[in-house]
Amino acid sequence: MAAPKENPLMEKIVSLCKRRGFIFQSSEIYGGINGFWDYGPLGAELKKNIRDCWWNDMVRRRDDVVGLESSIIMHPKVWEASGHVGGFTDPMVDCKTSKQRFRADQIFFSPVVVDGKTVDYVSVLESERVAEELQEKAETLKRKKAIQGKLEAVQPRDFTEARPEEIPLVPSPATGEPGSLMPPRAFNMMFETYVGALRDESAIAYLRPETAQGMFVDFKAILDTGRVRIPFGIAQIGKSFRNEITPRNFTFRSREFEQMEMEYFISDLDDWEKWHRHWIDWCRDWLVSIGVPASHLSEYNHPREKLAFYSKGTTDIMFRYPFGEQELWGIAARGDYDLSQHAKVSGTPMIYFDEATKRRYVPHVIEPAVGVDRIALAILCSAYNEDQAPDEKGNLETRVVMRFHPRIAPVKVAVFPLLKNKPDLVQKAKEVRDLLRLHMTTFYDEAGAIGRRYRRQDEAGTPFGVTIDFDTLGEKPELKDTVTLRDRDTMKQDRVMISDLLPLLLERIR
Ligand code: GAP
């Protein structure tokens, strides 16, 4: 698996994901395929819970947002109008010697300057420590080449900023030698396919690189249903595909991933900054409501000069992953660009008629766009925890525990008979499991010592454990029909009546 190198925490998380059935490399028995991932039994539940929470909070519990499921393959003109055919590119660099391919903005380099003179160049791949790594390389180079004089501090630039005369001097990150990196060229990230029996230009179509265009293309159709009035939103969850040059950091940058996007249409005269702020706050609060620690979140405002010409402002909610602070959720104010483009290219006006003011206009849009896989990864990274817990003999051992918020935990409750060779205990445990599983995901486990079973569920992140013991069956008459309810985080066990169990758990997992 592609675990980021030299990141012990990330390696532990990737290994747990594989061992416990959260995430596997796609097609692993054939050696895997880079940038594609499969979610195993626990991962599939985790993702479903993230999607369900978002859909409930974003669509079902609001009056002003409606849902949509548009097709993955759309008319190719959609992507011409949106600008993706012409401009959805990343700058790519080939290394002639190693045949490896890099994203130009992920190669960082610096001249090595001694006593004011450039003596060589050093390069590294993007990381948390670009400047430090470049400085270390520059010092090593000066020492190895026995160059006398004062080494100046490195000045990191990415390869898109390399001047033509510098390109042959920058060492390839693959070989460490200069002379093999090609000048950056634009690489379109859309996956192409053919629709129908013919395989010629006229049959080319694209796997969508974002779900957003579905909302713009169907804007008129949804408006005509008569259910919506501005301001209102259209939300969609679905797969998107990007032929990323360098998929990396586990599932963070994948070639197939899932997005949850919402286009919120407002009046052209409305205060877009107010709505932009509203949705940034909404997204942040929502992340916290599913257990993403607020302390790991920050905001990054894209500088004005780097915004697309139509964009009024974009703010990313960043998450502190073990491999660095990275974009989790982008909230963009896109003006009327998308609707106007589709009106122009399709010839269908995308006009809203305001009954109250009798005014016609093209609405503006605020777009919160997030990847389900990036949320899942943020949750896995922040839930991972190691603490000390007593084993069967009372000795302290390291316990791996996934502290998922009960709302999104893959399994809500595990049910255990104390012993598997006592039919009465087993039968009662299965009755309790059947009572609960109509309402929540449960896991029944009778294999091995009870302490081991608790540990397995701690690793799976199951917040509650219910044990059926001899007191449940009435060994102590005053405890008949009670069970122990164990809390994953405190490891405390309470005795609870079976009849109270369901309402109590429903309350806690809400
Ligand atoms: N419609 C706007 C749009 O797609 P984006 O910033 O390109 O904007 C939105 O993508 C979100 O989708 C990102 O913030 C990220 O969470 C997720 N995302 C984008 N590319 C991804 C990839 N290659 N792998 C996983 N998630 C990705």
Coordinates of C-alpha atoms and ligand atoms in Angstrom, one line a residue:
M1 CA 0.0 0.0 0.0
A2 CA 1.1 3.5 -0.7
A3 CA 1.7 4.7 2.9
P4 CA 3.5 8.0 2.9
K5 CA 7.1 7.3 3.7
E6 CA 8.7 8.3 7.0
N7 CA 5.4 9.1 8.6
P8 CA 5.0 6.6 11.5
L9 CA 1.4 7.7 12.4
M10 CA 0.2 7.5 8.8
E11 CA 1.8 4.1 8.5
K12 CA -0.1 2.9 11.6
I13 CA -3.4 4.3 10.3
V14 CA -2.9 2.7 6.8
S15 CA -2.0 -0.6 8.4
L16 CA -5.0 -0.5 10.7
C17 CA -7.3 0.4 7.8
K18 CA -6.1 -2.7 5.9
R19 CA -6.1 -5.1 8.9
R20 CA -9.5 -4.1 10.1
G21 CA -11.3 -3.8 6.8
F22 CA -11.7 0.0 6.5
I23 CA -9.7 0.6 3.2
F24 CA -7.9 -1.7 0.8
Q25 CA -5.9 -0.9 -2.3
S26 CA -8.1 -1.6 -5.3
S27 CA -7.3 -4.7 -7.3
E28 CA -4.7 -5.7 -4.8
I29 CA -4.4 -9.3 -6.0
Y30 CA -3.2 -7.9 -9.3
G31 CA -0.7 -5.6 -7.8
G32 CA -3.1 -2.7 -7.2
I33 CA -3.9 0.3 -9.4
N34 CA -2.5 3.6 -8.3
G35 CA -5.1 6.2 -7.1
F36 CA -8.0 3.8 -6.7
W37 CA -9.3 2.4 -3.3
D38 CA -11.8 -0.1 -2.0
Y39 CA -13.7 0.4 1.2
G40 CA -14.1 -2.8 3.2
P41 CA -17.0 -3.6 5.6
L42 CA -16.1 -1.0 8.2
G43 CA -15.0 1.6 5.7
A44 CA -18.3 1.2 3.7
E45 CA -20.3 1.8 6.8
L46 CA -18.2 4.8 7.8
K47 CA -18.6 6.4 4.4
K48 CA -22.3 5.6 4.3
N49 CA -22.7 7.3 7.7
I50 CA -20.9 10.4 6.5
R51 CA -23.1 10.6 3.4
D52 CA -26.3 10.0 5.4
C53 CA -25.4 12.7 8.0
W54 CA -24.6 15.2 5.3
W55 CA -27.7 14.4 3.2
N56 CA -29.9 14.6 6.3
D57 CA -28.5 17.9 7.5
M58 CA -28.0 19.5 4.1
V59 CA -31.2 18.4 2.3
R60 CA -33.8 16.6 4.4
R61 CA -33.8 18.9 7.5
R62 CA -33.8 22.2 5.4
D63 CA -36.5 23.9 3.5
D64 CA -34.2 25.6 1.1
V65 CA -32.1 22.8 -0.4
V66 CA -33.3 20.0 -2.7
G67 CA -31.4 16.9 -3.8
L68 CA -30.3 15.7 -7.2
E69 CA -28.6 12.6 -8.7
S70 CA -27.4 13.5 -12.2
S71 CA -25.5 11.1 -14.5
I72 CA -21.8 10.7 -14.4
I73 CA -21.4 10.9 -18.1
M74 CA -23.0 14.0 -19.5
H75 CA -23.1 15.7 -23.0
P76 CA -19.5 16.6 -23.9
K77 CA -20.5 20.2 -24.5
V78 CA -21.1 20.5 -20.7
W79 CA -17.4 20.3 -20.2
E80 CA -16.7 22.7 -23.0
A81 CA -19.1 25.3 -21.5
S82 CA -17.7 24.8 -17.9
G83 CA -14.1 25.3 -19.1
H84 CA -12.9 21.8 -18.2
V85 CA -12.0 20.8 -21.8
G86 CA -9.8 23.8 -22.2
G87 CA -8.5 24.4 -18.8
F88 CA -8.9 21.5 -16.3
T89 CA -5.1 20.9 -16.3
D90 CA -2.3 20.4 -14.0
P91 CA 1.3 21.3 -14.9
M92 CA 3.1 18.0 -15.5
V93 CA 6.9 17.3 -15.7
D94 CA 8.5 14.2 -17.2
C95 CA 11.9 12.9 -16.1
K96 CA 13.5 11.5 -19.3
T97 CA 15.9 9.1 -17.4
S98 CA 13.6 7.5 -14.9
K99 CA 10.4 7.9 -17.0
Q100 CA 8.7 9.1 -13.8
R101 CA 6.1 11.9 -14.0
F102 CA 5.6 14.7 -11.5
R103 CA 3.3 17.6 -10.9
A104 CA 5.4 20.7 -11.5
D105 CA 4.0 22.5 -8.5
Q106 CA 5.1 19.6 -6.3
I107 CA 8.8 19.8 -7.2
F108 CA 10.6 22.5 -5.2
F109 CA 14.1 23.7 -6.0
S110 CA 16.6 26.3 -5.1
P111 CA 19.9 27.6 -6.4
V112 CA 22.8 26.8 -4.0
V113 CA 24.4 30.2 -3.5
V114 CA 27.9 30.5 -2.0
D115 CA 29.5 34.0 -1.5
G116 CA 26.8 35.5 -3.8
K117 CA 27.5 33.0 -6.6
T118 CA 25.1 30.2 -7.8
V119 CA 27.2 27.0 -7.7
D120 CA 24.5 24.4 -8.2
Y121 CA 20.8 23.6 -7.7
V122 CA 19.0 21.3 -5.3
S123 CA 15.4 19.9 -5.4
V124 CA 12.9 18.0 -3.2
L125 CA 9.3 16.9 -3.5
E126 CA 6.6 18.8 -1.7
S127 CA 6.5 18.0 2.1
E128 CA 6.0 19.8 5.4
R129 CA 9.7 20.6 5.5
V130 CA 10.5 21.9 2.0
A131 CA 12.8 24.7 3.1
E132 CA 14.6 22.7 5.7
E133 CA 15.2 19.7 3.3
L134 CA 16.5 22.0 0.6
Q135 CA 18.8 23.7 3.1
E136 CA 20.1 20.3 4.3
K137 CA 20.7 19.2 0.7
A138 CA 22.5 22.5 -0.1
E139 CA 24.8 22.0 2.9
T140 CA 25.6 18.4 2.0
L141 CA 26.4 19.5 -1.6
K142 CA 28.7 22.2 -0.4
R143 CA 30.5 19.8 1.9
K144 CA 30.8 17.0 -0.6
K145 CA 32.1 19.3 -3.3
A146 CA 34.4 21.0 -0.7
I147 CA 33.2 24.5 -1.8
Q148 CA 34.7 27.2 0.4
G149 CA 32.7 30.3 1.4
K150 CA 29.4 31.3 3.0
L151 CA 26.3 29.3 2.0
E152 CA 23.3 31.6 1.7
A153 CA 19.8 30.5 2.9
V154 CA 17.9 28.6 0.2
Q155 CA 15.0 30.3 -1.7
P156 CA 12.4 27.6 -2.5
R157 CA 10.4 27.9 -5.7
D158 CA 8.2 25.4 -7.4
F159 CA 9.1 24.0 -10.8
T160 CA 6.3 26.1 -12.6
E161 CA 8.4 29.1 -11.6
A162 CA 11.7 27.7 -13.1
R163 CA 13.2 30.0 -15.8
P164 CA 14.0 28.2 -19.1
E165 CA 17.7 28.4 -18.5
E166 CA 17.2 26.8 -15.0
I167 CA 15.3 23.7 -16.2
P168 CA 18.4 21.7 -17.2
L169 CA 20.2 22.6 -14.0
V170 CA 17.5 21.3 -11.5
P171 CA 18.1 17.7 -10.3
S172 CA 15.3 15.3 -11.0
P173 CA 13.7 14.1 -7.7
A174 CA 13.8 10.6 -9.2
T175 CA 17.5 10.4 -9.9
G176 CA 19.1 13.3 -8.0
E177 CA 20.8 14.3 -11.2
P178 CA 20.2 17.4 -13.4
G179 CA 19.5 17.4 -17.1
S180 CA 16.5 15.0 -17.3
L181 CA 13.5 17.1 -16.3
M182 CA 11.4 18.3 -19.2
P183 CA 9.7 21.7 -19.2
P184 CA 6.2 21.6 -17.6
R185 CA 3.3 21.0 -19.9
A186 CA -0.4 21.2 -19.3
F187 CA -2.1 17.8 -18.7
N188 CA -5.9 17.6 -18.9
M189 CA -7.1 15.5 -15.9
M190 CA -10.4 14.4 -17.4
F191 CA -10.8 10.7 -18.1
E192 CA -12.1 10.2 -21.7
T193 CA -14.3 7.4 -22.9
Y194 CA -16.5 6.6 -25.9
V195 CA -20.3 6.5 -26.0
G196 CA -21.8 4.0 -28.5
A197 CA -20.3 1.7 -31.0
L198 CA -18.1 4.1 -32.8
R199 CA -14.6 5.0 -31.5
D200 CA -14.0 8.3 -33.2
E201 CA -13.9 12.0 -32.2
S202 CA -17.6 12.3 -32.3
A203 CA -18.1 9.6 -29.7
I204 CA -15.8 11.1 -27.1
A205 CA -17.3 11.7 -23.7
Y206 CA -15.9 12.3 -20.2
L207 CA -16.2 10.8 -16.8
R208 CA -17.3 13.9 -14.7
P209 CA -14.4 15.5 -12.8
E210 CA -16.9 17.2 -10.4
T211 CA -20.6 16.7 -9.6
A212 CA -21.3 20.4 -9.7
Q213 CA -22.1 20.8 -13.4
G214 CA -25.1 18.5 -12.9
M215 CA -26.7 21.2 -10.7
F216 CA -26.1 23.9 -13.2
V217 CA -27.2 21.9 -16.2
D218 CA -30.4 20.9 -14.4
F219 CA -31.0 24.3 -12.9
K220 CA -33.9 25.1 -15.3
A221 CA -35.5 21.7 -14.9
I222 CA -35.5 22.0 -11.1
L223 CA -36.8 25.6 -11.2
D224 CA -39.6 24.4 -13.4
T225 CA -40.7 21.9 -10.7
G226 CA -42.0 25.0 -8.9
R227 CA -40.7 23.9 -5.5
V228 CA -37.9 26.3 -5.1
R229 CA -37.5 30.1 -4.6
I230 CA -34.3 32.0 -4.4
P231 CA -32.3 31.7 -2.2
F232 CA -32.2 28.0 -2.6
G233 CA -29.6 25.2 -3.1
I234 CA -29.3 22.0 -5.1
A235 CA -27.2 19.2 -3.5
Q236 CA -25.7 16.1 -4.9
I237 CA -23.5 13.2 -3.7
G238 CA -21.6 11.1 -6.3
K239 CA -18.5 9.8 -7.8
S240 CA -16.0 12.1 -9.6
F241 CA -13.0 11.1 -11.6
R242 CA -9.7 12.9 -12.1
N243 CA -6.6 11.5 -13.8
E244 CA -4.3 12.9 -11.1
I245 CA -0.7 13.0 -12.1
T246 CA 0.5 12.0 -8.7
P247 CA -2.2 10.4 -6.5
R248 CA -0.8 10.3 -3.0
N249 CA -1.1 10.5 0.8
F250 CA -3.3 7.3 0.9
T251 CA -6.8 8.2 -0.2
F252 CA -6.2 12.0 0.0
R253 CA -5.6 12.5 -3.7
S254 CA -7.3 9.7 -5.6
R255 CA -8.3 9.2 -9.2
E256 CA -11.8 8.1 -8.4
F257 CA -13.4 9.7 -5.4
E258 CA -16.8 10.8 -4.1
Q259 CA -18.0 14.4 -3.7
M260 CA -20.7 16.1 -1.8
E261 CA -21.4 19.4 -3.4
M262 CA -24.2 22.0 -3.0
E263 CA -24.8 25.0 -5.3
Y264 CA -26.6 27.8 -3.4
F265 CA -28.3 30.2 -5.7
I266 CA -28.7 33.8 -4.5
S267 CA -29.9 37.0 -6.1
D268 CA -27.3 39.0 -8.1
L269 CA -28.1 41.9 -5.8
D270 CA -27.7 39.9 -2.6
D271 CA -24.7 40.3 -0.3
W272 CA -22.5 37.4 -1.5
E273 CA -20.0 37.8 1.3
K274 CA -22.6 37.3 3.9
W275 CA -23.7 34.0 2.2
H276 CA -20.1 32.9 1.7
R277 CA -19.4 33.4 5.4
H278 CA -22.7 31.6 6.3
W279 CA -21.7 28.5 4.3
I280 CA -18.1 28.5 5.6
D281 CA -19.4 28.5 9.2
W282 CA -22.1 25.9 8.3
C283 CA -19.4 23.5 6.9
R284 CA -17.1 24.0 9.9
D285 CA -19.9 23.4 12.4
W286 CA -21.0 20.3 10.5
L287 CA -17.6 18.8 10.6
V288 CA -17.4 19.3 14.3
S289 CA -20.9 17.7 14.7
I290 CA -19.6 14.5 13.2
G291 CA -16.5 14.4 15.5
V292 CA -13.8 16.3 13.5
P293 CA -11.9 18.1 16.2
A294 CA -12.2 21.9 15.8
S295 CA -8.5 22.2 16.9
H296 CA -7.5 20.5 13.6
L297 CA -9.4 22.9 11.4
S298 CA -8.3 26.2 9.9
E299 CA -9.3 28.5 7.1
Y300 CA -7.3 29.5 4.0
N301 CA -8.4 32.3 1.8
H302 CA -7.2 32.0 -1.8
P303 CA -5.3 35.2 -2.7
R304 CA -7.2 37.4 -5.1
E305 CA -4.5 37.2 -7.8
K306 CA -4.7 33.4 -7.9
L307 CA -8.6 33.2 -8.2
A308 CA -10.2 32.3 -11.6
F309 CA -11.4 35.5 -13.3
Y310 CA -15.0 34.8 -12.5
S311 CA -14.5 33.9 -8.8
K312 CA -15.3 36.5 -6.2
G313 CA -13.7 34.6 -3.4
T314 CA -12.7 31.0 -2.3
T315 CA -12.0 29.8 1.2
D316 CA -10.8 26.3 2.0
I317 CA -11.4 24.6 5.3
M318 CA -8.1 23.0 6.0
F319 CA -7.5 19.9 8.1
R320 CA -4.3 19.0 9.9
Y321 CA -3.6 15.5 8.5
P322 CA -0.5 13.7 9.8
F323 CA 1.2 14.6 6.4
G324 CA 0.4 18.3 6.8
E325 CA -2.3 20.9 6.7
Q326 CA -4.4 20.2 3.5
E327 CA -7.6 21.3 1.8
L328 CA -10.6 19.4 3.1
W329 CA -13.6 21.6 1.9
G330 CA -13.6 24.4 -0.6
I331 CA -16.3 27.1 -0.4
A332 CA -16.3 29.2 -3.5
A333 CA -18.3 32.3 -4.6
R334 CA -18.6 31.7 -8.3
G335 CA -20.8 34.6 -9.4
D336 CA -23.1 33.8 -12.4
Y337 CA -20.3 32.2 -14.4
D338 CA -21.5 28.7 -14.7
L339 CA -25.2 29.5 -15.4
S340 CA -24.2 32.1 -18.0
Q341 CA -21.7 29.8 -19.7
H342 CA -24.4 27.0 -20.0
A343 CA -26.9 29.6 -21.3
K344 CA -24.4 30.7 -23.9
V345 CA -23.3 27.3 -25.1
S346 CA -26.6 25.5 -24.9
G347 CA -28.8 28.4 -26.0
T348 CA -31.2 27.8 -23.1
P349 CA -31.6 31.0 -21.0
M350 CA -30.8 30.4 -17.3
I351 CA -33.0 33.2 -16.0
Y352 CA -34.8 33.4 -12.7
F353 CA -38.0 35.5 -12.5
D354 CA -38.6 37.2 -9.2
E355 CA -42.4 37.3 -8.7
A356 CA -42.2 39.9 -6.0
T357 CA -40.1 42.5 -7.9
K358 CA -41.0 41.3 -11.4
R359 CA -37.3 41.3 -12.2
R360 CA -35.4 38.7 -14.3
Y361 CA -31.8 37.9 -13.6
V362 CA -29.1 35.2 -13.7
P363 CA -28.6 34.0 -10.1
H364 CA -25.2 34.0 -8.5
V365 CA -23.9 30.9 -6.6
I366 CA -22.0 29.9 -3.5
E367 CA -20.6 26.4 -3.7
P368 CA -19.5 24.3 -0.7
A369 CA -17.7 21.3 -2.3
V370 CA -16.1 18.5 -0.3
G371 CA -14.8 15.0 -0.8
V372 CA -16.3 12.1 1.2
D373 CA -13.0 10.3 1.1
R374 CA -11.2 13.3 2.5
I375 CA -13.7 13.6 5.4
A376 CA -13.3 9.8 6.0
L377 CA -9.5 10.2 6.1
A378 CA -9.7 13.2 8.4
I379 CA -12.0 11.2 10.7
L380 CA -9.8 8.1 10.6
C381 CA -6.7 10.2 11.4
S382 CA -8.3 12.1 14.3
A383 CA -10.0 9.1 15.7
Y384 CA -6.8 7.0 15.9
N385 CA -5.6 6.8 19.5
E386 CA -3.4 4.7 21.6
D387 CA -3.8 4.4 25.4
Q388 CA -3.1 2.0 28.2
A389 CA -5.6 -0.6 29.3
P390 CA -5.4 -3.6 31.6
D391 CA -5.2 -7.1 30.0
E392 CA -6.9 -10.2 31.4
K393 CA -4.2 -10.5 34.1
G394 CA -4.5 -6.8 35.1
N395 CA -1.2 -5.8 33.4
L396 CA -1.3 -2.6 31.4
E397 CA -1.0 -3.0 27.6
T398 CA -1.2 -0.6 24.8
R399 CA -4.8 -0.3 23.4
V400 CA -5.5 1.0 19.9
V401 CA -8.8 2.7 20.0
M402 CA -10.7 4.5 17.2
R403 CA -12.6 7.3 18.9
F404 CA -15.3 7.8 16.3
H405 CA -18.2 10.1 17.2
P406 CA -21.1 7.7 17.8
R407 CA -23.0 9.5 14.9
I408 CA -20.6 8.2 12.3
A409 CA -19.1 5.1 14.0
P410 CA -19.3 2.2 11.5
V411 CA -20.8 -0.2 14.2
K412 CA -22.7 1.4 17.0
V413 CA -22.9 -1.5 19.4
A414 CA -21.3 -4.9 19.8
V415 CA -23.2 -7.7 21.6
F416 CA -21.3 -10.4 23.5
P417 CA -22.4 -13.5 25.4
L418 CA -20.0 -13.9 28.3
L419 CA -19.3 -17.5 27.2
K420 CA -20.0 -19.2 23.9
N421 CA -20.6 -22.7 25.2
K422 CA -23.6 -21.7 27.4
P423 CA -26.7 -21.9 25.1
D424 CA -28.8 -19.8 27.4
L425 CA -26.3 -16.9 27.3
V426 CA -25.9 -17.2 23.5
Q427 CA -29.7 -17.3 23.0
K428 CA -30.2 -14.2 25.2
A429 CA -27.4 -12.3 23.5
K430 CA -28.9 -13.0 20.0
E431 CA -32.3 -11.8 21.3
V432 CA -30.6 -8.5 22.4
R433 CA -28.7 -8.2 19.1
D434 CA -32.0 -8.7 17.2
L435 CA -33.7 -6.1 19.3
L436 CA -31.0 -3.5 18.5
R437 CA -30.2 -4.3 14.9
L438 CA -33.5 -3.1 13.6
H439 CA -32.4 0.4 14.7
M440 CA -28.6 0.5 14.4
T441 CA -25.5 -1.4 13.1
T442 CA -24.6 -4.1 15.5
F443 CA -21.9 -6.7 15.7
Y444 CA -22.3 -10.0 17.4
D445 CA -19.1 -11.6 18.7
E446 CA -18.7 -14.8 20.8
A447 CA -15.2 -15.8 19.9
G448 CA -12.4 -15.6 22.5
A449 CA -11.9 -14.1 25.9
I450 CA -14.2 -11.1 26.6
G451 CA -11.2 -8.7 27.1
R452 CA -10.0 -9.6 23.6
R453 CA -13.4 -9.0 22.1
Y454 CA -13.5 -5.6 23.7
R455 CA -10.1 -4.8 22.2
R456 CA -11.3 -5.8 18.7
Q457 CA -14.2 -3.5 19.0
D458 CA -12.1 -0.7 20.4
E459 CA -10.0 -0.9 17.2
A460 CA -13.1 -0.9 15.0
G461 CA -14.3 2.2 16.9
T462 CA -17.5 0.7 18.2
P463 CA -18.7 3.1 20.9
F464 CA -20.8 0.6 23.0
G465 CA -20.5 -3.0 24.1
V466 CA -23.3 -5.0 25.6
T467 CA -22.4 -8.2 27.6
I468 CA -24.9 -10.8 28.5
D469 CA -23.8 -12.7 31.7
F470 CA -25.2 -15.1 34.2
D471 CA -26.8 -12.2 36.1
T472 CA -28.8 -11.4 33.0
L473 CA -30.3 -14.9 33.3
G474 CA -31.2 -14.3 36.9
E475 CA -28.2 -15.8 38.9
K476 CA -28.7 -12.8 41.2
P477 CA -32.5 -12.4 41.0
E478 CA -32.3 -8.6 41.5
L479 CA -30.1 -8.3 38.3
K480 CA -32.3 -10.5 36.1
D481 CA -32.8 -9.0 32.5
T482 CA -30.0 -6.5 33.0
V483 CA -26.8 -6.4 30.9
T484 CA -23.5 -4.6 31.2
L485 CA -23.1 -1.6 28.9
R486 CA -19.4 -0.7 28.3
D487 CA -18.3 2.7 27.1
R488 CA -15.4 2.5 24.6
D489 CA -13.7 5.7 25.7
T490 CA -13.9 5.4 29.5
M491 CA -14.1 1.6 29.5
K492 CA -16.6 2.0 32.3
Q493 CA -19.4 -0.6 32.6
D494 CA -22.9 0.2 33.8
R495 CA -25.7 -2.3 34.5
V496 CA -28.7 -1.5 32.4
M497 CA -32.2 -3.1 32.1
I498 CA -32.6 -4.7 28.6
S499 CA -35.9 -2.7 28.3
D500 CA -33.9 0.6 28.7
L501 CA -31.1 -0.3 26.3
L502 CA -32.7 0.7 23.0
P503 CA -33.8 4.3 24.0
L504 CA -30.6 4.9 25.8
L505 CA -28.4 3.9 22.8
L506 CA -30.6 5.8 20.4
E507 CA -30.2 8.9 22.5
R508 CA -26.4 8.5 22.5
I509 CA -25.9 7.8 18.8
R510 CA -28.0 10.6 17.6
Ligands
GAP1 N1 -16.9 21.9 -8.0 C1 -15.8 22.4 -7.4 C2 -14.7 21.4 -7.1 O1 -14.8 20.3 -7.5 P1 -12.4 21.1 -6.0 O2 -11.7 21.9 -5.0 O3 -11.7 20.7 -7.2 O4 -13.7 21.9 -6.3 C3 -13.8 19.9 -4.2 O5 -12.9 19.8 -5.3 C4 -13.4 18.9 -3.1 O6 -13.4 17.6 -3.7 C5 -12.0 19.1 -2.5 O7 -12.1 20.1 -1.5 C6 -11.7 17.7 -2.0 O8 -12.3 17.5 -0.7 C7 -12.4 16.8 -3.0 N2 -11.4 16.4 -4.0 C8 -10.9 17.0 -5.1 N3 -10.0 16.3 -5.8 C9 -9.9 15.2 -5.1 C10 -9.1 14.0 -5.3 N4 -8.3 13.8 -6.3 N5 -9.2 13.0 -4.4 C11 -10.0 13.1 -3.3 N6 -10.8 14.2 -3.1 C12 -10.7 15.2 -3.9

